[in-house]
Amino acid sequence: MRLTTETIQNLLVDHDLLLDAPDVDMTFDFLHYDTREVQKNTLFVIKGAFKRAYLDDVHGITGLITETKIDVDLPQWQVSNVQKALSLLSMAFFDYPQEQLWIGAFTGTKGKTTAAYFAYTMLKEATNNHTALFSTVDRITGPQVSDKKKSDLTTPESYELFKDMRQVVDNGMTHLVMEVSSQAYLKNRVYGLRYDVGAFLNISPDHIGPNEHPTFEDYLAHKLMLLDHSDEVIVNAETDHFDTIYTYAKKTHHKVYTYSRQMFTSEESAIHESRFTVVKSEFNEMLGLYRLNVPGDFNESNAMAAMMLVSFAGVKHQAMVKGLDEVFIPGRMLSLPINGHGVAFVDYAHNFVSMQALLSFAQAQYPNGRVLVVVGSPGNKGVSRRADFGHVVSDLADVVYLTADDPQFENPLDIAHEIAAHINNDKLEVHYEMNRIAAIHEAISAAKENDIVIVAGKGEDPYQKIDGVDVPYIGDYAVVKQFRDQIKNP
């Protein structure tokens, strides 16, 4: 894990990134982009709003990769795009771990995490626990408890991505399932990475705002990039904009595999599970009856995408059956019956389509009770979600508790009022409580025996993002469980 000047030069030239290079012959022992992580003889990548003063009192940097040369006596490689350069150099520094893995990837507005866990669990069964997972929730690099950590981003910075991938290979893993966000392509975090299979689940307006995608068209364009970099591609035939997505995929792939509800029949959907039968598929191993260890018939479509993806890896029917029967997704559709207060569901639902599916399921399961919702919206991102949440709760909820959800540098009460501005149902009971734990307690306290409480957004996240800091938080599921235990043992 070293980088020579020859390797650096060749990579940057091959990708048409090099603008200027120093006349030196060196070998670097380390690579990083964070001054706090610098070691002896480090090639340092300058990214973002970097200032010359940041290098003061930093020892060990012996070369720089930069878009704009700075006034310092060090050899500097000037590049046209430092994010792309970081990805390429990270691959090389960690000795191209992706080349030793079968990689399946999911993108979509809704369902990436669910589908990724479905695929991971089936592959883990098929490979005798030699499968890794990079998801919004967890990063699992090996079979030990110590190989599992919480994710900060759906798709992390390229350096962390390939560092973890190297750990995956060193741990003896042979397969990797990962989520790939539109931001990963917008920020060039996966530049140069190719997948064995890429699945496009769905698309709807999201992540549109001043700090994200400027338009829906830009959002879609970056989602489509997964198809450019996958050997085989799968597309949901029932997604919005299917014709556009399919036509785009056909430009670079002779065969585009699709899935839809016509391929399976829903047998049952209950609080804790659903059952469905695959009746039609180009992959014979998919045919048959399945019990899915999560509720909601909307998850059956995600299961179809996951089964199709793992079919390319040679997974057999029995591993599919067992994987889906045992799958557990932290923070997704977790339910707890609470004596005298109905059932509480905790889910990461954080955009229009996921909230709509979740609340529709709640209404169908509890037609004689009320639907009470605890929800907020993040600060400084996904601004369009605020209107979406207002519309969804107007249509499908009876009571809503607006609260804080990663407010960052915004006032959570201001965000709550923005959501409320789009509520158009006079019968909807609206409450404001910015203390998230208090809001959850109030909602459950108000629920009656036949009601359902939906706590959406945080799942099992152990923090709230406030003013740029991850402030410790016990997680929505822990709050609900805590309330239930207090009811049992007052």
Coordinates of C-alpha atoms in Angstrom, one line a residue:
M1 CA 0.0 0.0 0.0
R2 CA 2.3 2.7 -1.4
L3 CA 2.1 5.1 -4.2
T4 CA 5.0 5.9 -6.6
T5 CA 5.1 9.1 -8.7
E6 CA 4.9 6.9 -11.8
T7 CA 1.6 5.4 -10.6
I8 CA 0.3 8.8 -9.7
Q9 CA 1.3 10.3 -13.1
N10 CA -0.2 7.4 -15.1
L11 CA -3.5 7.4 -13.3
L12 CA -4.0 11.1 -13.6
V13 CA -3.0 11.1 -17.3
D14 CA -5.1 8.1 -18.2
H15 CA -8.2 9.9 -16.8
D16 CA -7.3 13.2 -18.4
L17 CA -7.0 14.9 -14.9
L18 CA -3.4 16.1 -14.8
L19 CA -2.8 19.8 -15.4
D20 CA 0.8 20.0 -14.1
A21 CA 3.2 17.7 -12.4
P22 CA 6.5 18.2 -10.4
D23 CA 9.7 16.7 -11.8
V24 CA 10.4 14.3 -8.9
D25 CA 10.8 10.6 -8.3
M26 CA 9.2 9.6 -5.0
T27 CA 7.3 6.9 -3.2
F28 CA 4.6 7.8 -0.7
D29 CA 3.8 5.5 2.3
F30 CA 0.4 7.0 3.1
L31 CA -2.5 8.8 1.5
H32 CA -5.2 11.0 3.1
Y33 CA -7.2 14.2 2.7
D34 CA -7.7 15.0 6.5
T35 CA -4.8 16.8 8.2
R36 CA -5.7 15.0 11.5
E37 CA -4.9 11.7 9.9
V38 CA -1.5 12.5 8.3
Q39 CA 1.3 10.0 8.9
K40 CA 4.9 10.0 8.0
N41 CA 5.6 10.5 4.2
T42 CA 1.9 11.2 3.3
L43 CA 0.6 12.2 -0.1
F44 CA -2.1 14.7 0.9
V45 CA -5.2 15.5 -1.2
I46 CA -6.5 19.0 -0.8
K47 CA -10.3 19.1 -1.2
G48 CA -13.1 21.4 -0.3
A49 CA -12.6 24.9 1.1
F50 CA -9.0 24.3 2.1
K51 CA -6.8 27.1 3.5
R52 CA -3.0 27.3 3.5
A53 CA -3.0 27.8 7.2
Y54 CA -4.5 24.3 7.7
L55 CA -1.0 22.9 6.9
D56 CA 0.6 24.7 9.8
D57 CA 2.0 22.4 12.4
V58 CA 1.1 19.3 10.3
H59 CA 4.1 17.1 10.0
G60 CA 4.5 14.2 7.6
I61 CA 3.1 15.6 4.3
T62 CA 5.6 15.2 1.5
G63 CA 3.5 15.8 -1.6
L64 CA 0.1 17.4 -2.6
I65 CA -2.7 16.7 -5.0
T66 CA -4.6 20.0 -5.6
E67 CA -6.8 21.8 -8.0
T68 CA -5.2 25.1 -7.1
K69 CA -1.5 25.3 -6.2
I70 CA -0.7 26.7 -2.9
D71 CA 2.3 28.6 -1.5
V72 CA 4.2 25.8 0.1
D73 CA 7.6 24.1 -0.6
L74 CA 6.2 20.7 -1.5
P75 CA 5.9 18.8 -4.9
Q76 CA 2.3 19.4 -6.1
W77 CA 0.2 17.6 -8.7
Q78 CA -2.4 20.0 -10.1
V79 CA -5.5 18.3 -11.3
S80 CA -8.8 19.4 -12.9
N81 CA -11.0 17.4 -10.5
V82 CA -9.6 16.5 -7.1
Q83 CA -12.6 14.3 -6.1
K84 CA -12.0 12.1 -9.1
A85 CA -8.2 12.0 -8.4
L86 CA -8.9 11.0 -4.7
S87 CA -11.0 8.1 -5.9
L88 CA -8.4 6.8 -8.3
L89 CA -5.5 7.2 -5.9
S90 CA -7.5 5.5 -3.1
M91 CA -8.2 2.5 -5.3
A92 CA -4.5 2.3 -6.1
F93 CA -3.3 2.9 -2.5
F94 CA -5.6 0.1 -1.2
D95 CA -4.5 -2.2 -4.1
Y96 CA -7.8 -2.3 -6.0
P97 CA -9.9 -4.4 -3.6
Q98 CA -12.9 -4.2 -5.8
E99 CA -11.2 -6.5 -8.3
Q100 CA -11.3 -9.3 -5.7
L101 CA -15.1 -9.0 -5.0
W102 CA -18.4 -9.7 -6.7
I103 CA -20.3 -6.4 -6.2
G104 CA -24.0 -5.8 -6.4
A105 CA -25.4 -2.3 -6.0
F106 CA -28.8 -0.6 -5.5
T107 CA -29.9 2.9 -6.3
G108 CA -33.3 4.5 -6.0
T109 CA -35.3 7.1 -4.0
K110 CA -36.9 4.5 -1.8
G111 CA -36.0 1.0 -0.8
K112 CA -32.2 0.9 -1.2
T113 CA -31.5 -0.1 2.4
T114 CA -34.3 -2.7 2.4
A115 CA -33.3 -4.3 -0.9
A116 CA -29.6 -4.2 0.2
Y117 CA -30.4 -6.1 3.4
F118 CA -32.5 -8.6 1.5
A119 CA -29.7 -9.3 -0.9
Y120 CA -27.0 -9.3 1.8
T121 CA -29.0 -11.9 3.9
M122 CA -29.5 -14.2 0.9
L123 CA -25.9 -13.9 -0.2
K124 CA -24.6 -14.4 3.3
E125 CA -26.6 -17.7 3.5
A126 CA -25.3 -18.8 0.0
T127 CA -21.7 -17.9 0.7
N128 CA -21.4 -19.3 4.2
N129 CA -21.2 -15.8 5.7
H130 CA -18.6 -14.4 3.2
T131 CA -20.7 -11.4 2.2
A132 CA -20.1 -7.8 3.2
L133 CA -22.6 -4.9 3.3
F134 CA -22.3 -1.1 2.8
S135 CA -25.6 0.5 3.6
T136 CA -27.1 3.7 4.9
V137 CA -27.5 1.9 8.3
D138 CA -24.5 -0.4 8.7
R139 CA -21.1 -1.1 7.2
I140 CA -20.4 -4.8 7.7
T141 CA -16.8 -5.7 6.5
G142 CA -16.6 -9.2 8.0
P143 CA -18.1 -11.9 10.1
Q144 CA -17.1 -10.6 13.6
V145 CA -19.1 -8.2 15.8
S146 CA -16.1 -5.8 15.6
D147 CA -16.5 -5.8 11.8
K148 CA -19.8 -3.9 12.0
K149 CA -20.2 -0.2 12.4
K150 CA -22.8 2.5 11.9
S151 CA -22.7 4.4 8.6
D152 CA -22.3 8.2 8.4
L153 CA -23.3 8.4 4.8
T154 CA -25.1 6.1 2.3
T155 CA -22.0 6.1 0.2
P156 CA -18.9 7.5 2.0
E157 CA -16.0 9.4 0.7
S158 CA -14.0 7.4 -1.8
Y159 CA -11.0 7.0 0.5
E160 CA -13.2 5.4 3.2
L161 CA -15.0 3.3 0.6
F162 CA -11.9 1.7 -0.7
K163 CA -10.3 1.4 2.7
D164 CA -13.3 -0.5 4.0
M165 CA -13.3 -2.6 0.8
R166 CA -9.7 -3.5 1.5
Q167 CA -10.8 -4.6 5.0
V168 CA -13.6 -6.7 3.4
V169 CA -11.1 -8.5 1.2
D170 CA -8.6 -9.0 4.0
N171 CA -11.4 -10.5 6.1
G172 CA -11.9 -13.1 3.5
M173 CA -15.2 -11.8 2.1
T174 CA -16.0 -12.7 -1.5
H175 CA -19.2 -10.7 -2.1
L176 CA -20.3 -7.1 -1.4
V177 CA -23.8 -5.5 -1.5
M178 CA -23.9 -1.8 -1.4
E179 CA -26.2 1.2 -1.7
V180 CA -25.1 3.9 -4.2
S181 CA -26.6 7.3 -3.7
S182 CA -27.0 10.1 -6.3
Q183 CA -24.7 12.1 -4.1
A184 CA -22.0 9.5 -4.6
Y185 CA -21.9 10.3 -8.3
L186 CA -22.5 14.1 -7.8
K187 CA -19.5 14.2 -5.5
N188 CA -17.4 11.6 -7.5
R189 CA -17.2 9.3 -4.4
V190 CA -17.4 6.2 -6.7
Y191 CA -15.5 7.5 -9.7
G192 CA -13.9 4.6 -11.6
L193 CA -15.8 1.9 -9.6
R194 CA -17.7 -0.8 -11.6
Y195 CA -20.3 -3.2 -10.4
D196 CA -21.2 -6.7 -11.4
V197 CA -24.9 -5.9 -11.1
G198 CA -26.7 -2.6 -10.7
A199 CA -30.4 -2.4 -9.7
F200 CA -32.5 0.8 -10.3
L201 CA -35.4 0.6 -7.9
N202 CA -37.4 3.7 -8.4
I203 CA -37.2 7.5 -8.8
S204 CA -39.3 10.4 -7.4
P205 CA -38.3 14.0 -6.5
D206 CA -35.9 14.1 -3.5
H207 CA -32.5 15.5 -2.5
I208 CA -33.3 18.7 -4.5
G209 CA -32.1 21.9 -2.9
P210 CA -29.2 24.4 -2.7
N211 CA -26.8 21.9 -1.1
E212 CA -27.8 18.9 -3.2
H213 CA -29.3 18.5 -6.8
P214 CA -30.5 21.8 -8.4
T215 CA -33.3 20.0 -10.3
F216 CA -35.1 16.7 -10.6
E217 CA -33.4 16.2 -14.0
D218 CA -30.0 16.5 -12.4
Y219 CA -31.0 14.1 -9.6
L220 CA -32.2 11.5 -12.2
A221 CA -29.1 12.0 -14.3
H222 CA -26.9 11.1 -11.4
K223 CA -29.0 8.1 -10.5
L224 CA -28.7 6.8 -14.0
M225 CA -24.9 6.8 -13.7
L226 CA -25.1 3.5 -11.8
L227 CA -26.3 1.8 -15.0
D228 CA -23.3 3.2 -16.9
H229 CA -21.0 1.4 -14.5
S230 CA -22.7 -2.0 -14.1
D231 CA -22.1 -5.1 -16.2
E232 CA -25.7 -6.3 -15.8
V233 CA -28.6 -4.0 -15.0
I234 CA -32.0 -4.4 -13.4
V235 CA -34.8 -1.9 -13.6
N236 CA -38.2 -1.7 -11.8
A237 CA -40.8 -1.7 -14.7
E238 CA -43.3 0.1 -12.4
T239 CA -41.1 3.1 -11.5
D240 CA -42.0 6.6 -12.6
H241 CA -40.0 7.6 -15.7
F242 CA -39.5 3.9 -16.6
D243 CA -39.4 4.7 -20.4
T244 CA -36.6 7.2 -19.9
I245 CA -34.6 4.9 -17.6
Y246 CA -35.1 1.8 -19.8
T247 CA -34.1 3.7 -23.0
Y248 CA -31.0 5.0 -21.2
A249 CA -30.0 1.5 -20.0
K250 CA -30.4 0.0 -23.5
K251 CA -27.8 2.4 -24.9
T252 CA -25.0 0.5 -23.1
H253 CA -26.6 -2.9 -22.4
H254 CA -27.8 -5.5 -24.9
K255 CA -30.2 -6.9 -22.2
V256 CA -32.0 -4.9 -19.5
Y257 CA -33.7 -7.1 -16.9
T258 CA -37.0 -5.8 -15.4
Y259 CA -39.3 -6.8 -12.6
S260 CA -42.9 -5.9 -11.7
R261 CA -45.8 -7.1 -9.7
Q262 CA -46.9 -9.3 -12.6
M263 CA -44.1 -11.6 -11.6
F264 CA -45.5 -12.4 -8.1
T265 CA -48.7 -12.8 -6.2
S266 CA -49.2 -11.4 -2.6
E267 CA -50.5 -14.1 -0.3
E268 CA -50.7 -12.2 3.0
S269 CA -49.5 -9.1 4.6
A270 CA -49.5 -8.9 8.4
I271 CA -48.0 -6.8 11.2
H272 CA -44.8 -8.8 11.4
E273 CA -44.4 -10.5 8.0
S274 CA -45.7 -10.9 4.4
R275 CA -45.9 -13.9 2.1
F276 CA -45.7 -13.9 -1.6
T277 CA -45.2 -16.3 -4.5
V278 CA -43.0 -15.7 -7.5
V279 CA -44.8 -17.1 -10.4
K280 CA -42.8 -15.8 -13.3
S281 CA -39.1 -15.1 -13.7
E282 CA -36.2 -15.5 -16.1
F283 CA -34.3 -17.0 -13.1
N284 CA -35.9 -20.4 -12.2
E285 CA -34.3 -20.3 -8.8
M286 CA -36.6 -17.4 -7.9
L287 CA -39.9 -19.3 -8.5
G288 CA -41.8 -20.4 -5.4
L289 CA -43.4 -19.3 -2.1
Y290 CA -41.6 -16.9 0.3
R291 CA -42.1 -15.6 3.8
L292 CA -40.7 -12.2 4.2
N293 CA -39.6 -11.3 7.7
V294 CA -40.8 -7.7 7.4
P295 CA -44.3 -6.4 7.0
G296 CA -45.8 -4.4 4.1
D297 CA -46.6 -5.7 0.7
F298 CA -44.6 -2.8 -0.7
N299 CA -41.5 -4.6 0.5
E300 CA -42.2 -7.6 -1.8
S301 CA -41.2 -5.5 -4.8
N302 CA -37.8 -4.8 -3.1
A303 CA -37.5 -8.5 -2.5
M304 CA -37.9 -9.2 -6.2
A305 CA -35.1 -6.8 -7.1
A306 CA -32.9 -8.4 -4.5
M307 CA -33.6 -11.9 -5.6
M308 CA -32.9 -11.0 -9.2
L309 CA -29.6 -9.3 -8.2
V310 CA -28.3 -12.3 -6.2
S311 CA -29.4 -14.7 -9.0
F312 CA -26.6 -13.2 -11.0
A313 CA -24.2 -14.4 -8.3
G314 CA -25.6 -17.9 -8.5
V315 CA -27.7 -18.0 -5.3
K316 CA -30.0 -21.0 -5.2
H317 CA -33.7 -21.1 -4.2
Q318 CA -33.2 -22.5 -0.7
A319 CA -30.8 -19.7 0.2
M320 CA -33.3 -17.1 -1.0
V321 CA -36.1 -18.7 1.0
K322 CA -34.0 -18.9 4.2
G323 CA -32.4 -15.4 3.7
L324 CA -35.8 -13.6 3.3
D325 CA -37.3 -15.6 6.1
E326 CA -34.6 -14.5 8.6
V327 CA -33.8 -11.0 7.4
F328 CA -33.6 -8.2 10.0
I329 CA -33.2 -4.6 9.0
P330 CA -32.2 -2.3 11.9
G331 CA -34.6 0.6 12.2
R332 CA -36.9 -0.6 9.4
M333 CA -40.5 -1.5 10.1
L334 CA -39.8 -2.4 13.8
S335 CA -43.1 -2.9 15.7
L336 CA -43.9 -2.9 19.4
P337 CA -47.4 -3.6 20.8
I338 CA -47.9 -1.3 23.8
N339 CA -50.6 -2.3 26.3
G340 CA -53.6 0.0 26.0
H341 CA -51.9 2.2 23.3
G342 CA -52.1 0.1 20.2
V343 CA -48.9 -0.7 18.2
A344 CA -45.9 1.6 17.5
F345 CA -43.9 1.2 14.3
V346 CA -40.4 2.7 14.0
D347 CA -39.0 3.2 10.5
Y348 CA -36.4 5.2 8.7
A349 CA -39.0 6.5 6.2
H350 CA -37.6 9.9 5.1
N351 CA -39.2 10.9 1.8
F352 CA -42.6 11.1 0.1
V353 CA -42.8 7.6 -1.4
S354 CA -41.5 5.8 1.7
M355 CA -43.9 7.7 4.0
Q356 CA -46.8 7.2 1.7
A357 CA -46.2 3.4 1.6
L358 CA -45.7 3.2 5.3
L359 CA -48.9 5.2 6.2
S360 CA -51.0 3.3 3.6
F361 CA -49.9 0.0 5.2
A362 CA -50.8 1.4 8.6
Q363 CA -54.3 2.4 7.5
A364 CA -54.9 -1.0 5.9
Q365 CA -53.8 -2.9 9.0
Y366 CA -55.8 -0.8 11.4
P367 CA -58.9 0.3 9.6
N368 CA -60.8 0.9 12.8
G369 CA -58.1 2.9 14.6
R370 CA -56.3 6.2 14.2
V371 CA -52.9 6.7 12.6
L372 CA -50.7 9.0 14.7
V373 CA -47.4 10.1 13.2
V374 CA -44.2 11.5 14.7
V375 CA -42.2 13.2 12.0
G376 CA -39.7 15.9 11.2
S377 CA -37.5 16.9 8.3
P378 CA -33.7 17.4 8.1
G379 CA -32.1 20.8 8.0
N380 CA -30.1 22.1 5.1
K381 CA -31.0 19.2 2.8
G382 CA -34.0 17.6 1.0
V383 CA -36.0 20.8 1.4
S384 CA -38.7 19.4 -0.9
R385 CA -39.5 16.7 1.7
R386 CA -41.2 19.3 3.9
A387 CA -44.0 19.9 1.4
D388 CA -44.2 16.1 0.7
F389 CA -44.6 15.3 4.4
G390 CA -47.4 17.9 4.7
H391 CA -49.2 16.3 1.9
V392 CA -48.8 12.7 3.0
V393 CA -50.0 13.3 6.6
S394 CA -52.9 15.3 5.3
D395 CA -54.0 12.3 3.2
L396 CA -53.2 9.4 5.5
A397 CA -52.8 10.5 9.2
D398 CA -55.3 11.5 11.9
V399 CA -52.8 13.1 14.3
V400 CA -49.3 14.4 13.6
Y401 CA -46.5 15.4 16.0
L402 CA -44.0 17.6 14.2
T403 CA -40.6 17.4 15.8
A404 CA -36.8 17.7 15.2
D405 CA -35.0 15.3 12.8
D406 CA -31.3 16.2 12.2
P407 CA -32.1 20.0 12.1
Q408 CA -28.4 20.9 11.6
F409 CA -28.0 24.7 11.2
E410 CA -31.8 25.4 10.9
N411 CA -34.3 26.0 13.7
P412 CA -36.4 22.8 13.9
L413 CA -39.5 24.7 14.7
D414 CA -39.1 26.7 11.5
I415 CA -38.9 23.4 9.6
A416 CA -42.0 22.1 11.4
H417 CA -43.9 25.2 10.4
E418 CA -42.8 24.6 6.8
I419 CA -44.3 21.1 6.9
A420 CA -47.5 22.4 8.5
A421 CA -47.9 25.0 5.8
H422 CA -48.6 22.2 3.3
I423 CA -51.1 20.4 5.5
N424 CA -54.5 20.8 3.8
N425 CA -56.7 18.6 6.0
D426 CA -58.7 20.6 8.6
K427 CA -59.5 17.4 10.5
L428 CA -55.8 16.5 11.0
E429 CA -54.7 17.2 14.6
V430 CA -51.3 19.0 14.6
H431 CA -48.9 19.2 17.5
Y432 CA -45.5 20.8 17.8
E433 CA -42.9 19.3 20.1
M434 CA -39.2 19.9 19.2
N435 CA -37.9 17.5 21.9
R436 CA -38.1 14.3 19.9
I437 CA -38.3 12.0 22.9
A438 CA -41.1 14.0 24.4
A439 CA -43.0 14.0 21.0
I440 CA -42.8 10.2 20.8
H441 CA -44.0 9.9 24.4
E442 CA -46.9 12.3 23.8
A443 CA -48.0 10.4 20.6
I444 CA -47.9 7.0 22.3
S445 CA -49.7 8.3 25.4
A446 CA -52.5 9.7 23.2
A447 CA -52.9 6.4 21.2
K448 CA -55.8 4.1 22.1
E449 CA -56.0 0.3 21.9
N450 CA -56.8 0.1 18.2
D451 CA -54.5 3.0 17.1
I452 CA -51.1 2.8 15.4
V453 CA -48.2 5.2 16.0
I454 CA -45.7 5.7 13.2
V455 CA -42.3 7.1 14.4
A456 CA -40.6 8.1 11.1
G457 CA -37.1 9.2 10.3
K458 CA -34.4 8.3 12.8
G459 CA -34.9 4.5 13.3
E460 CA -32.1 3.4 15.5
D461 CA -29.7 6.3 14.7
P462 CA -27.7 7.1 17.9
Y463 CA -27.5 10.8 17.2
Q464 CA -29.2 14.0 16.1
K465 CA -27.3 16.2 13.7
I466 CA -27.3 19.7 15.3
D467 CA -25.1 22.6 14.3
G468 CA -22.6 20.3 12.6
V469 CA -22.3 18.0 15.6
D470 CA -23.6 14.5 16.1
V471 CA -25.4 14.9 19.4
P472 CA -26.0 11.6 21.2
Y473 CA -29.6 10.3 21.0
I474 CA -30.8 6.9 22.1
G475 CA -32.7 6.2 18.9
D476 CA -36.5 6.1 18.1
Y477 CA -36.8 2.4 18.8
A478 CA -35.1 2.7 22.2
V479 CA -37.5 5.6 23.1
V480 CA -40.6 3.5 22.2
K481 CA -39.2 0.4 24.0
Q482 CA -38.5 2.6 27.0
F483 CA -42.1 3.9 27.1
R484 CA -43.5 0.4 26.7
D485 CA -41.3 -0.8 29.6
Q486 CA -42.5 2.0 31.8
I487 CA -46.1 1.0 31.1
K488 CA -45.3 -2.5 32.1
N489 CA -43.4 -1.5 35.2
P490 CA -44.8 1.9 36.4

